[in-house]
PDB file of C-alpha atoms in Angstrom:
ATOM      1  CA  MET A   1      -0.005   0.045   0.393  1.00  0.00           C
ATOM      2  CA  SER A   2       1.572   3.276  -1.173  1.00  0.00           C
ATOM      3  CA  GLY A   3      -0.368   5.538   1.526  1.00  0.00           C
ATOM      4  CA  MET A   4      -3.832   6.247   2.074  1.00  0.00           C
ATOM      5  CA  THR A   5      -5.997   9.262   1.011  1.00  0.00           C
ATOM      6  CA  ASP A   6      -9.005  10.800   2.339  1.00  0.00           C
ATOM      7  CA  SER A   7     -11.232  13.214   0.294  1.00  0.00           C
ATOM      8  CA  ASN A   8      -9.131  15.758   1.732  1.00  0.00           C
ATOM      9  CA  HIS A   9      -5.956  14.387  -0.134  1.00  0.00           C
ATOM     10  CA  ARG A  10      -4.156  13.688   2.934  1.00  0.00           C
ATOM     11  CA  SER A  11      -2.233  10.759   3.600  1.00  0.00           C
ATOM     12  CA  ILE A  12      -1.157   8.566   5.712  1.00  0.00           C
ATOM     13  CA  PRO A  13       2.710   7.689   5.553  1.00  0.00           C
ATOM     14  CA  ALA A  14       3.370   4.406   3.800  1.00  0.00           C
ATOM     15  CA  LEU A  15       5.801   1.923   5.650  1.00  0.00           C
ATOM     16  CA  SER A  16       8.195   0.111   3.368  1.00  0.00           C
ATOM     17  CA  GLY A  17       8.104  -3.332   2.807  1.00  0.00           C
ATOM     18  CA  ASP A  18       8.121  -5.597   6.434  1.00  0.00           C
ATOM     19  CA  GLU A  19       8.252  -2.121   8.781  1.00  0.00           C
ATOM     20  CA  ASN A  20       5.680  -2.632  11.301  1.00  0.00           C
ATOM     21  CA  ILE A  21       4.079  -0.105  13.463  1.00  0.00           C
ATOM     22  CA  PRO A  22       5.533  -0.094  16.648  1.00  0.00           C
ATOM     23  CA  GLU A  23       3.933  -2.399  19.308  1.00  0.00           C
ATOM     24  CA  GLU A  24       3.657   0.146  21.756  1.00  0.00           C
ATOM     25  CA  HIS A  25       2.028   2.457  19.056  1.00  0.00           C
ATOM     26  CA  ALA A  26      -0.369  -0.431  17.776  1.00  0.00           C
ATOM     27  CA  VAL A  27      -2.029  -1.393  20.850  1.00  0.00           C
ATOM     28  CA  GLU A  28      -3.238   1.948  21.219  1.00  0.00           C
ATOM     29  CA  ILE A  29      -4.130   2.055  17.850  1.00  0.00           C
ATOM     30  CA  ARG A  30      -6.098  -0.734  17.550  1.00  0.00           C
ATOM     31  CA  ARG A  31      -8.109   0.201  20.812  1.00  0.00           C
ATOM     32  CA  LEU A  32      -9.050   2.939  18.857  1.00  0.00           C
ATOM     33  CA  ALA A  33     -10.010   0.959  15.732  1.00  0.00           C
ATOM     34  CA  HIS A  34     -11.879  -1.058  17.772  1.00  0.00           C
ATOM     35  CA  ASP A  35     -13.913   2.040  19.584  1.00  0.00           C
ATOM     36  CA  LEU A  36     -14.265   3.900  16.425  1.00  0.00           C
ATOM     37  CA  SER A  37     -16.214   0.938  14.954  1.00  0.00           C
ATOM     38  CA  ASN A  38     -18.373   0.780  18.083  1.00  0.00           C
ATOM     39  CA  ALA A  39     -19.736   4.549  17.684  1.00  0.00           C
ATOM     40  CA  LEU A  40     -19.858   3.382  14.107  1.00  0.00           C
ATOM     41  CA  GLU A  41     -21.828   0.678  14.773  1.00  0.00           C
ATOM     42  CA  ILE A  42     -24.363   3.157  16.793  1.00  0.00           C
ATOM     43  CA  ILE A  43     -24.440   5.331  14.014  1.00  0.00           C
ATOM     44  CA  LEU A  44     -25.017   2.845  11.618  1.00  0.00           C
ATOM     45  CA  GLN A  45     -28.234   1.510  13.170  1.00  0.00           C
ATOM     46  CA  THR A  46     -29.477   4.538  14.017  1.00  0.00           C
ATOM     47  CA  SER A  47     -29.129   5.887  10.254  1.00  0.00           C
ATOM     48  CA  TYR A  48     -30.936   2.574   9.820  1.00  0.00           C
ATOM     49  CA  LEU A  49     -33.802   2.923  12.348  1.00  0.00           C
ATOM     50  CA  LEU A  50     -34.746   6.402  11.034  1.00  0.00           C
ATOM     51  CA  SER A  51     -34.778   4.918   7.337  1.00  0.00           C
ATOM     52  CA  THR A  52     -37.332   2.781   8.616  1.00  0.00           C
ATOM     53  CA  VAL A  53     -40.103   5.572   9.174  1.00  0.00           C
ATOM     54  CA  GLU A  54     -41.546   8.494   6.527  1.00  0.00           C
ATOM     55  CA  LEU A  55     -39.635  11.684   7.056  1.00  0.00           C
ATOM     56  CA  LYS A  56     -40.871  14.611   5.438  1.00  0.00           C
ATOM     57  CA  ALA A  57     -38.369  17.319   3.950  1.00  0.00           C
ATOM     58  CA  PRO A  58     -35.749  18.461   4.953  1.00  0.00           C
ATOM     59  CA  ALA A  59     -35.608  15.380   7.761  1.00  0.00           C
ATOM     60  CA  LYS A  60     -35.732  13.259   4.331  1.00  0.00           C
ATOM     61  CA  ASP A  61     -33.008  15.003   2.760  1.00  0.00           C
ATOM     62  CA  TRP A  62     -30.836  15.408   6.447  1.00  0.00           C
ATOM     63  CA  LEU A  63     -31.010  11.484   6.231  1.00  0.00           C
ATOM     64  CA  GLU A  64     -30.165  11.162   2.662  1.00  0.00           C
ATOM     65  CA  MET A  65     -26.891  13.082   3.952  1.00  0.00           C
ATOM     66  CA  LEU A  66     -26.376  11.078   7.007  1.00  0.00           C
ATOM     67  CA  ASP A  67     -26.447   7.955   4.913  1.00  0.00           C
ATOM     68  CA  SER A  68     -23.554   9.063   2.894  1.00  0.00           C
ATOM     69  CA  GLY A  69     -21.743   9.875   5.856  1.00  0.00           C
ATOM     70  CA  VAL A  70     -22.118   6.625   7.497  1.00  0.00           C
ATOM     71  CA  SER A  71     -21.018   5.078   4.207  1.00  0.00           C
ATOM     72  CA  ARG A  72     -17.714   7.029   3.779  1.00  0.00           C
ATOM     73  CA  ALA A  73     -17.163   6.749   7.398  1.00  0.00           C
ATOM     74  CA  LEU A  74     -17.463   2.923   7.263  1.00  0.00           C
ATOM     75  CA  GLU A  75     -15.142   2.951   3.968  1.00  0.00           C
ATOM     76  CA  LEU A  76     -12.529   5.117   6.060  1.00  0.00           C
ATOM     77  CA  ASN A  77     -12.756   2.797   9.004  1.00  0.00           C
ATOM     78  CA  LEU A  78     -12.244  -0.505   6.949  1.00  0.00           C
ATOM     79  CA  ALA A  79      -9.458   0.614   5.530  1.00  0.00           C
ATOM     80  CA  LEU A  80      -7.715   2.228   8.842  1.00  0.00           C
ATOM     81  CA  ARG A  81      -8.459  -1.342  10.107  1.00  0.00           C
ATOM     82  CA  THR A  82      -6.807  -2.902   7.165  1.00  0.00           C
ATOM     83  CA  TYR A  83      -3.759  -0.547   7.534  1.00  0.00           C
ATOM     84  CA  ILE A  84      -3.473  -1.735  10.791  1.00  0.00           C
ATOM     85  CA  LYS A  85      -3.547  -5.285   9.941  1.00  0.00           C
ATOM     86  CA  GLU A  86      -1.055  -5.326   7.561  1.00  0.00           C
ATOM     87  CA  HIS A  87       1.478  -3.274   9.620  1.00  0.00           C
ATOM     88  CA  THR A  88       1.205  -4.870  13.293  1.00  0.00           C
ATOM     89  CA  PRO A  89       2.675  -8.122  14.043  1.00  0.00           C
ATOM     90  CA  ALA A  90       0.334 -11.179  13.990  1.00  0.00           C
TER      91      ALA A  90
END
């Protein structure tokens, strides 16, 4: 992986070859990624539940914005978790 970028074009520096995230950092990064996943799950479920009720404008538009943000957050979280997995000892 040559580096990850988000929509603002900031990148996470790529680690070369067999280089790993130092273990003392990897533990904390994995913990934070896990906590982020848990928080995103709450947002995802709330978004889903809101989509099951009939909403009028502008609430319907806000739900569409929320759904878009949730999808992007999930993509970024998956990319982060993949990056961590690829750059930490098994």
